[in-house]
Amino acid sequence: MTKPDSSVPAMISAGWVRPRSGGHWTGDACDEAPVADVNELFTKEILNHTNVKNHGRFPDGTRAVCSACALALKGAGLWPGDQKRPNTGLLIAGYDHTLMQNCSFFQDYIDNDRIIARGQLFIYTLPTSAVAEAAILLKAEGPLLFEESGKAPFANLLNVGEGLINSGQAERMMLVWQNTETTLCGLLDGTSAGASGNSNQHLITIAQKWNNPVDGIDFFRDQTSGRNEKERTT
Amino acid sequence: MNPLIVACSANTPYGPGLRKCWEGLMAGRSGIRSVERFGEGQFISDYAALVPDIPMKTGNRLMELLGPVLENLPNSLPPEIPLFLATTTGQIDLLEQSVEKGSGQIESSSPLRLLGELRQLTGIRGPARVVSCACASSTAAVARAASEVQAGHAETALVVGCDAVSEFVYAGFSTLMAMSPQPARPFDRDRDGLTVGEAAAATFVMNPSQAGAGKYQPLAEVLGWGYTNDANHMTGPSRDGKGLKRAIEIALDMAACAPEDIAFVNAHGTGTVYNDAMEMKALRQVFGDNPKPAYSIKGGTGHTMGAAGLLEILLTAESLKEAIIPPTVGMDEPDEQAQGWVKTEPVSVPANRPALSVNSGFGGVNVAVVLQKTP
């Protein structure tokens, strides 16, 4: 696949999941609605639109990643939909849920006297497990990768996502940042329809200062009201 | 100007040094052994490919694996270069100990901690990242480092790939019925699973202008790479091989290579029924019915998980240098689909043409890299 033109990828939408709400942003509009928990959101945003095999075994962190990605696509008008996305990839940063899954798997194995381990726990012990599940249900067939620096994770995801799009590896990248409570997904678009012609450098610079996904959610929410305009242009 | 793979260091089931691994594979020897079981577990297999001379329960096995690798790296590089660490489970034995003792110190097993320790041990102060995508992790890390160098964001990057055999991994693969009760037989008609292995490896990815002074020995040129995902199943590959085919095509496109230019393929070849069948389907779709010389190292090294891709890239560079590929150790009779591709003996290959190294992993990830001998 060769990149069709020299347009610059742009962040066209974002979706997020908090303990009691889910929301999305699309440049000039922002919507966030309360939910009882991530299961309600997962049902509303995913199960109501598509069949998902074995979703009962999904850990909450995986449900949150799937829901945040679906919300980001929804914001861009790309979800619901049954089409394959051969040129859409997923990047994730955040290791908290993987640690919890690792612990669950091994604790369960110890509790069973080391006789038997459970495969349905083991398959969620990789840093890419949650985005792999999201890729399956959203039919995203582009690059799938965990990359974390420990410092400025979302800024790093933006850089990596831009690089993957600019080198022709993908047309769109979903950038997922997750901690124990919050999941944020930004949709980076390098197609002629989505590309802005402006660099994401201002967003990367701002994202350097974010300490957790909530900072990113606040930024996207504030974008709608223009509160970050000054910061955005400096 | 294409990035170069420059200098390397490895610790494998054949012992320290890439050359030992190469010589073992060329001689058709396997590093897979019957091992003492962990705890009282009832596993499918007694076999693993362990790095020799490290006690089974050492407390922090991964650091023991990494020690000789880091000691043998050139130490004259500038400290501000980026570091890419590829691993699937990192220091998972620290999590095992934490769970067993109930100490709650599970964060000690985070790959970010390992990244911090590596920065200290290497003295590298540049940007450091953990890269992970299951069993294609270190292939992806090489591709990421090459991207950074090619884009001009770095002149040189260090890539480290590592994973250790642990009770955690052994129990997990066993419960998924992915392990063979015998040593793995990649591409064999009677293959029935993988053997877990462990290794650590490191290399530098460098701008040619940095390597040009003759200070460092270039091993190969990185011409192209491609990443895709099957989006099909959490543990099994797509049966049609189309995801891997796409990754290879993206890598060939970037490398400006036609399929007929490729001299040989260093295959993923885990020894599981489904992986090897998928891989042959992908290779046949790309290369047609004219077999390319191909091989898998995993009947010798075991499946070294997060280290596998880097180890295979380094061995591909060795094959390009020597103009010969090793046999597929462990295979007796090739599967019908693999006949003419994989051999039980070493095969001479043209050294002046590019080669392909591919890896796939859980979640459906595929990464392909095209390499060429340096002039």
Short mmCIF file of C-alpha atoms in Angstrom, two decimals, chain B residues 8-271:
data_model
loop_
_atom_site.label_atom_id
_atom_site.label_comp_id
_atom_site.label_asym_id
_atom_site.label_seq_id
_atom_site.Cartn_x
_atom_site.Cartn_y
_atom_site.Cartn_z
CA CYS B 8 24.51 -7.83 17.51
CA SER B 9 24.54 -9.80 20.68
CA ALA B 10 22.43 -12.81 21.63
CA ASN B 11 21.90 -15.40 24.34
CA THR B 12 19.96 -18.43 23.13
CA PRO B 13 19.34 -22.06 24.07
CA TYR B 14 22.63 -22.78 22.26
CA GLY B 15 24.49 -20.50 24.68
CA PRO B 16 25.82 -16.94 24.52
CA GLY B 17 26.56 -15.46 21.08
CA LEU B 18 24.66 -15.55 17.80
CA ARG B 19 27.37 -17.68 16.19
CA LYS B 20 26.68 -20.61 18.53
CA CYS B 21 23.02 -20.48 17.58
CA TRP B 22 23.88 -20.32 13.87
CA GLU B 23 26.32 -23.23 14.10
CA GLY B 24 23.86 -25.35 16.10
CA LEU B 25 21.10 -24.78 13.57
CA MET B 26 23.40 -25.43 10.62
CA ALA B 27 24.46 -28.73 12.23
CA GLY B 28 20.81 -29.66 12.69
CA ARG B 29 21.13 -29.68 16.48
CA SER B 30 18.25 -28.66 18.69
CA GLY B 31 18.42 -26.67 21.91
CA ILE B 32 15.15 -28.23 23.08
CA ARG B 33 15.48 -30.48 26.12
CA SER B 34 13.30 -32.32 28.58
CA VAL B 35 13.11 -30.01 31.58
CA GLU B 36 12.21 -30.34 35.23
CA ARG B 37 8.59 -29.43 35.67
CA PHE B 38 7.41 -26.32 37.42
CA GLY B 39 5.60 -27.03 40.69
CA GLU B 40 3.10 -29.83 40.41
CA GLY B 41 1.54 -28.71 37.16
CA GLN B 42 0.20 -31.26 34.73
CA PHE B 43 1.37 -29.92 31.44
CA ILE B 44 1.06 -31.34 27.96
CA SER B 45 4.81 -31.17 27.45
CA ASP B 46 8.05 -31.75 29.36
CA TYR B 47 10.07 -29.90 26.75
CA ALA B 48 11.47 -26.39 26.56
CA ALA B 49 14.45 -24.65 25.00
CA LEU B 50 16.23 -23.03 27.91
CA VAL B 51 19.37 -20.95 27.89
CA PRO B 52 21.99 -23.19 29.54
CA ASP B 53 23.56 -22.58 32.94
CA ILE B 54 20.71 -20.58 34.45
CA PRO B 55 18.97 -22.32 37.37
CA MET B 56 15.29 -23.00 36.69
CA LYS B 57 14.10 -20.90 39.62
CA THR B 58 16.54 -18.06 39.63
CA GLY B 59 14.27 -15.27 40.86
CA ASN B 60 14.78 -12.95 37.90
CA ARG B 61 15.50 -15.14 34.92
CA LEU B 62 15.15 -12.43 32.32
CA MET B 63 17.96 -10.34 33.77
CA GLU B 64 20.15 -13.45 33.80
CA LEU B 65 19.40 -13.89 30.10
CA LEU B 66 20.08 -10.26 29.34
CA GLY B 67 23.39 -10.02 31.24
CA PRO B 68 25.71 -11.52 28.58
CA VAL B 69 23.79 -9.72 25.81
CA LEU B 70 24.35 -6.30 27.31
CA GLU B 71 27.98 -7.06 28.19
CA ASN B 72 28.78 -7.77 24.55
CA LEU B 73 27.29 -4.63 23.06
CA PRO B 74 29.62 -1.90 21.75
CA ASN B 75 29.89 0.73 24.46
CA SER B 76 31.12 3.61 22.36
CA LEU B 77 27.75 4.80 21.10
CA PRO B 78 26.33 8.15 22.14
CA PRO B 79 24.04 7.80 25.18
CA GLU B 80 21.19 9.87 23.71
CA ILE B 81 20.07 7.20 21.23
CA PRO B 82 16.57 5.74 21.54
CA LEU B 83 15.97 2.32 23.06
CA PHE B 84 13.26 -0.09 21.92
CA LEU B 85 12.55 -2.99 24.27
CA ALA B 86 10.45 -5.83 22.85
CA THR B 87 8.92 -8.36 25.19
CA THR B 88 5.61 -10.16 25.73
CA THR B 89 5.67 -10.79 29.47
CA GLY B 90 8.84 -9.08 30.72
CA GLN B 91 9.98 -10.10 34.19
CA ILE B 92 6.92 -12.25 34.74
CA ASP B 93 8.62 -14.41 37.35
CA LEU B 94 8.54 -11.37 39.65
CA LEU B 95 4.75 -11.36 39.32
CA GLU B 96 4.69 -15.10 40.03
CA GLN B 97 6.62 -14.51 43.25
CA SER B 98 4.40 -11.61 44.21
CA VAL B 99 1.21 -13.64 43.72
CA GLU B 100 2.62 -16.64 45.59
CA LYS B 101 3.70 -14.50 48.54
CA GLY B 102 0.67 -12.23 48.37
CA SER B 103 3.02 -9.28 48.57
CA GLY B 104 1.03 -7.13 46.13
CA GLN B 105 4.21 -5.94 44.42
CA ILE B 106 2.99 -6.85 40.95
CA GLU B 107 4.22 -3.58 39.42
CA SER B 108 7.76 -4.92 39.67
CA SER B 109 6.94 -7.17 36.70
CA SER B 110 5.89 -4.28 34.45
CA PRO B 111 7.96 -4.03 31.26
CA LEU B 112 8.31 -0.31 32.04
CA ARG B 113 10.36 -1.27 35.10
CA LEU B 114 12.52 -3.47 32.93
CA LEU B 115 12.89 -0.59 30.50
CA GLY B 116 14.14 1.60 33.34
CA GLU B 117 16.62 -1.07 34.42
CA LEU B 118 17.88 -1.43 30.85
CA ARG B 119 18.42 2.31 30.60
CA GLN B 120 20.52 2.17 33.74
CA LEU B 121 22.50 -0.83 32.62
CA THR B 122 23.20 0.53 29.13
CA GLY B 123 23.58 4.17 30.14
CA ILE B 124 21.16 5.15 27.39
CA ARG B 125 19.42 8.45 28.13
CA GLY B 126 17.46 8.84 24.89
CA PRO B 127 13.75 8.12 24.45
CA ALA B 128 12.96 4.59 25.59
CA ARG B 129 9.90 2.57 24.68
CA VAL B 130 8.42 -0.85 25.28
CA VAL B 131 7.08 -2.35 22.05
CA SER B 132 4.85 -5.38 22.23
CA CYS B 133 2.66 -7.29 19.80
CA ALA B 134 2.70 -10.89 20.98
CA CYS B 135 5.19 -13.14 19.18
CA ALA B 136 5.97 -10.50 16.56
CA SER B 137 7.11 -8.00 19.21
CA SER B 138 10.78 -7.73 18.31
CA THR B 139 10.11 -7.77 14.56
CA ALA B 140 7.88 -4.76 15.18
CA ALA B 141 10.57 -3.17 17.37
CA VAL B 142 13.12 -3.44 14.55
CA ALA B 143 10.56 -1.92 12.17
CA ARG B 144 9.83 0.89 14.63
CA ALA B 145 13.53 1.62 15.09
CA ALA B 146 14.05 1.58 11.32
CA SER B 147 11.13 4.03 10.95
CA GLU B 148 12.72 6.42 13.42
CA VAL B 149 16.07 6.25 11.65
CA GLN B 150 14.58 6.54 8.18
CA ALA B 151 12.44 9.52 9.21
CA GLY B 152 15.53 11.25 10.56
CA HIS B 153 14.30 11.25 14.15
CA ALA B 154 17.36 9.27 15.23
CA GLU B 155 20.75 8.36 13.79
CA THR B 156 20.97 5.13 15.76
CA ALA B 157 18.58 3.10 17.91
CA LEU B 158 19.17 0.13 20.18
CA VAL B 159 16.67 -2.74 19.91
CA VAL B 160 16.50 -5.38 22.64
CA GLY B 161 14.19 -8.39 22.43
CA CYS B 162 13.79 -10.82 25.30
CA ASP B 163 11.49 -13.30 26.98
CA ALA B 164 12.13 -16.10 29.46
CA VAL B 165 10.42 -19.46 29.94
CA SER B 166 8.31 -19.16 33.06
CA GLU B 167 5.68 -21.21 34.81
CA PHE B 168 3.20 -18.49 33.82
CA VAL B 169 3.91 -18.93 30.10
CA TYR B 170 4.27 -22.70 30.31
CA ALA B 171 0.89 -23.07 32.02
CA GLY B 172 -0.75 -20.65 29.61
CA PHE B 173 0.44 -22.25 26.38
CA SER B 174 -0.28 -25.65 27.85
CA THR B 175 -3.89 -24.83 28.65
CA LEU B 176 -4.39 -23.50 25.13
CA MET B 177 -3.23 -26.90 23.84
CA ALA B 178 -0.63 -25.06 21.79
CA MET B 179 2.35 -27.12 23.02
CA SER B 180 3.62 -30.29 21.47
CA PRO B 181 4.26 -33.27 23.76
CA GLN B 182 7.47 -33.69 21.73
CA PRO B 183 10.07 -31.18 20.57
CA ALA B 184 8.47 -28.88 17.98
CA ARG B 185 8.55 -30.00 14.35
CA PRO B 186 7.84 -26.91 12.24
CA PHE B 187 6.26 -27.60 8.85
CA ASP B 188 6.36 -31.36 9.45
CA ARG B 189 3.35 -33.32 8.24
CA ASP B 190 2.97 -34.73 11.79
CA ARG B 191 3.59 -31.48 13.66
CA ASP B 192 1.39 -31.04 16.70
CA GLY B 193 2.43 -27.90 18.52
CA LEU B 194 5.16 -25.56 19.61
CA THR B 195 7.90 -25.80 22.23
CA VAL B 196 8.43 -22.73 24.37
CA GLY B 197 11.91 -21.27 24.33
CA GLU B 198 13.76 -18.30 25.71
CA ALA B 199 16.34 -15.87 24.41
CA ALA B 200 17.60 -12.34 24.58
CA ALA B 201 19.11 -10.44 21.68
CA ALA B 202 20.12 -6.90 20.84
CA THR B 203 21.18 -4.94 17.81
CA PHE B 204 21.59 -1.39 16.61
CA VAL B 205 19.57 0.08 13.78
CA MET B 206 21.68 2.80 12.27
CA ASN B 207 21.73 5.45 9.59
CA PRO B 208 24.33 4.35 6.99
CA SER B 209 26.22 7.61 7.44
CA GLN B 210 26.90 6.64 11.05
CA ALA B 211 28.08 3.15 10.18
CA GLY B 212 30.10 4.30 7.18
CA ALA B 213 33.31 5.06 9.02
CA GLY B 214 33.99 1.36 9.46
CA LYS B 215 33.74 1.57 13.21
CA TYR B 216 30.77 -0.75 13.33
CA GLN B 217 30.16 -3.91 11.33
CA PRO B 218 26.95 -3.62 9.28
CA LEU B 219 25.07 -6.91 9.15
CA ALA B 220 22.22 -6.10 6.77
CA GLU B 221 20.21 -3.33 5.21
CA VAL B 222 16.53 -3.00 6.19
CA LEU B 223 14.69 -2.40 2.93
CA GLY B 224 11.06 -2.54 4.04
CA TRP B 225 8.55 -3.67 6.59
CA GLY B 226 4.82 -4.24 6.89
CA TYR B 227 2.40 -4.68 9.79
CA THR B 228 -1.14 -6.08 9.57
CA ASN B 229 -3.69 -7.77 11.76
CA ASP B 230 -6.02 -10.64 10.85
CA ALA B 231 -8.89 -9.23 13.00
CA ASN B 232 -10.13 -12.78 13.12
CA HIS B 233 -9.37 -14.67 16.36
CA MET B 234 -7.62 -14.04 19.68
CA THR B 235 -5.26 -17.01 19.53
CA GLY B 236 -5.58 -18.65 16.12
CA PRO B 237 -4.36 -17.25 12.83
CA SER B 238 -6.72 -16.54 9.97
CA ARG B 239 -7.04 -19.76 8.00
CA ASP B 240 -6.69 -18.03 4.63
CA GLY B 241 -3.28 -16.41 5.29
CA LYS B 242 -4.46 -13.12 3.83
CA GLY B 243 -3.30 -11.01 6.79
CA LEU B 244 0.27 -12.25 6.55
CA LYS B 245 0.13 -11.99 2.75
CA ARG B 246 -0.80 -8.31 3.10
CA ALA B 247 2.04 -7.65 5.56
CA ILE B 248 4.52 -9.24 3.13
CA GLU B 249 3.14 -7.23 0.22
CA ILE B 250 3.40 -3.96 2.17
CA ALA B 251 7.02 -4.80 3.10
CA LEU B 252 7.90 -5.75 -0.50
CA ASP B 253 6.24 -2.57 -1.78
CA MET B 254 8.26 -0.43 0.62
CA ALA B 255 11.42 -2.32 -0.34
CA ALA B 256 10.63 -1.81 -4.05
CA CYS B 257 11.06 -5.56 -4.49
CA ALA B 258 9.10 -7.98 -6.61
CA PRO B 259 8.32 -11.39 -5.09
CA GLU B 260 10.72 -13.03 -7.55
CA ASP B 261 13.57 -10.89 -6.17
CA ILE B 262 13.39 -12.60 -2.77
CA ALA B 263 16.12 -15.20 -2.26
CA PHE B 264 14.70 -16.99 0.78
CA VAL B 265 12.22 -16.76 3.65
CA ASN B 266 12.94 -17.02 7.37
CA ALA B 267 9.48 -18.22 8.35
CA HIS B 268 7.69 -17.96 11.70
CA GLY B 269 7.10 -21.74 11.68
CA THR B 270 5.97 -22.40 15.23
CA GLY B 271 5.11 -26.05 14.68
#
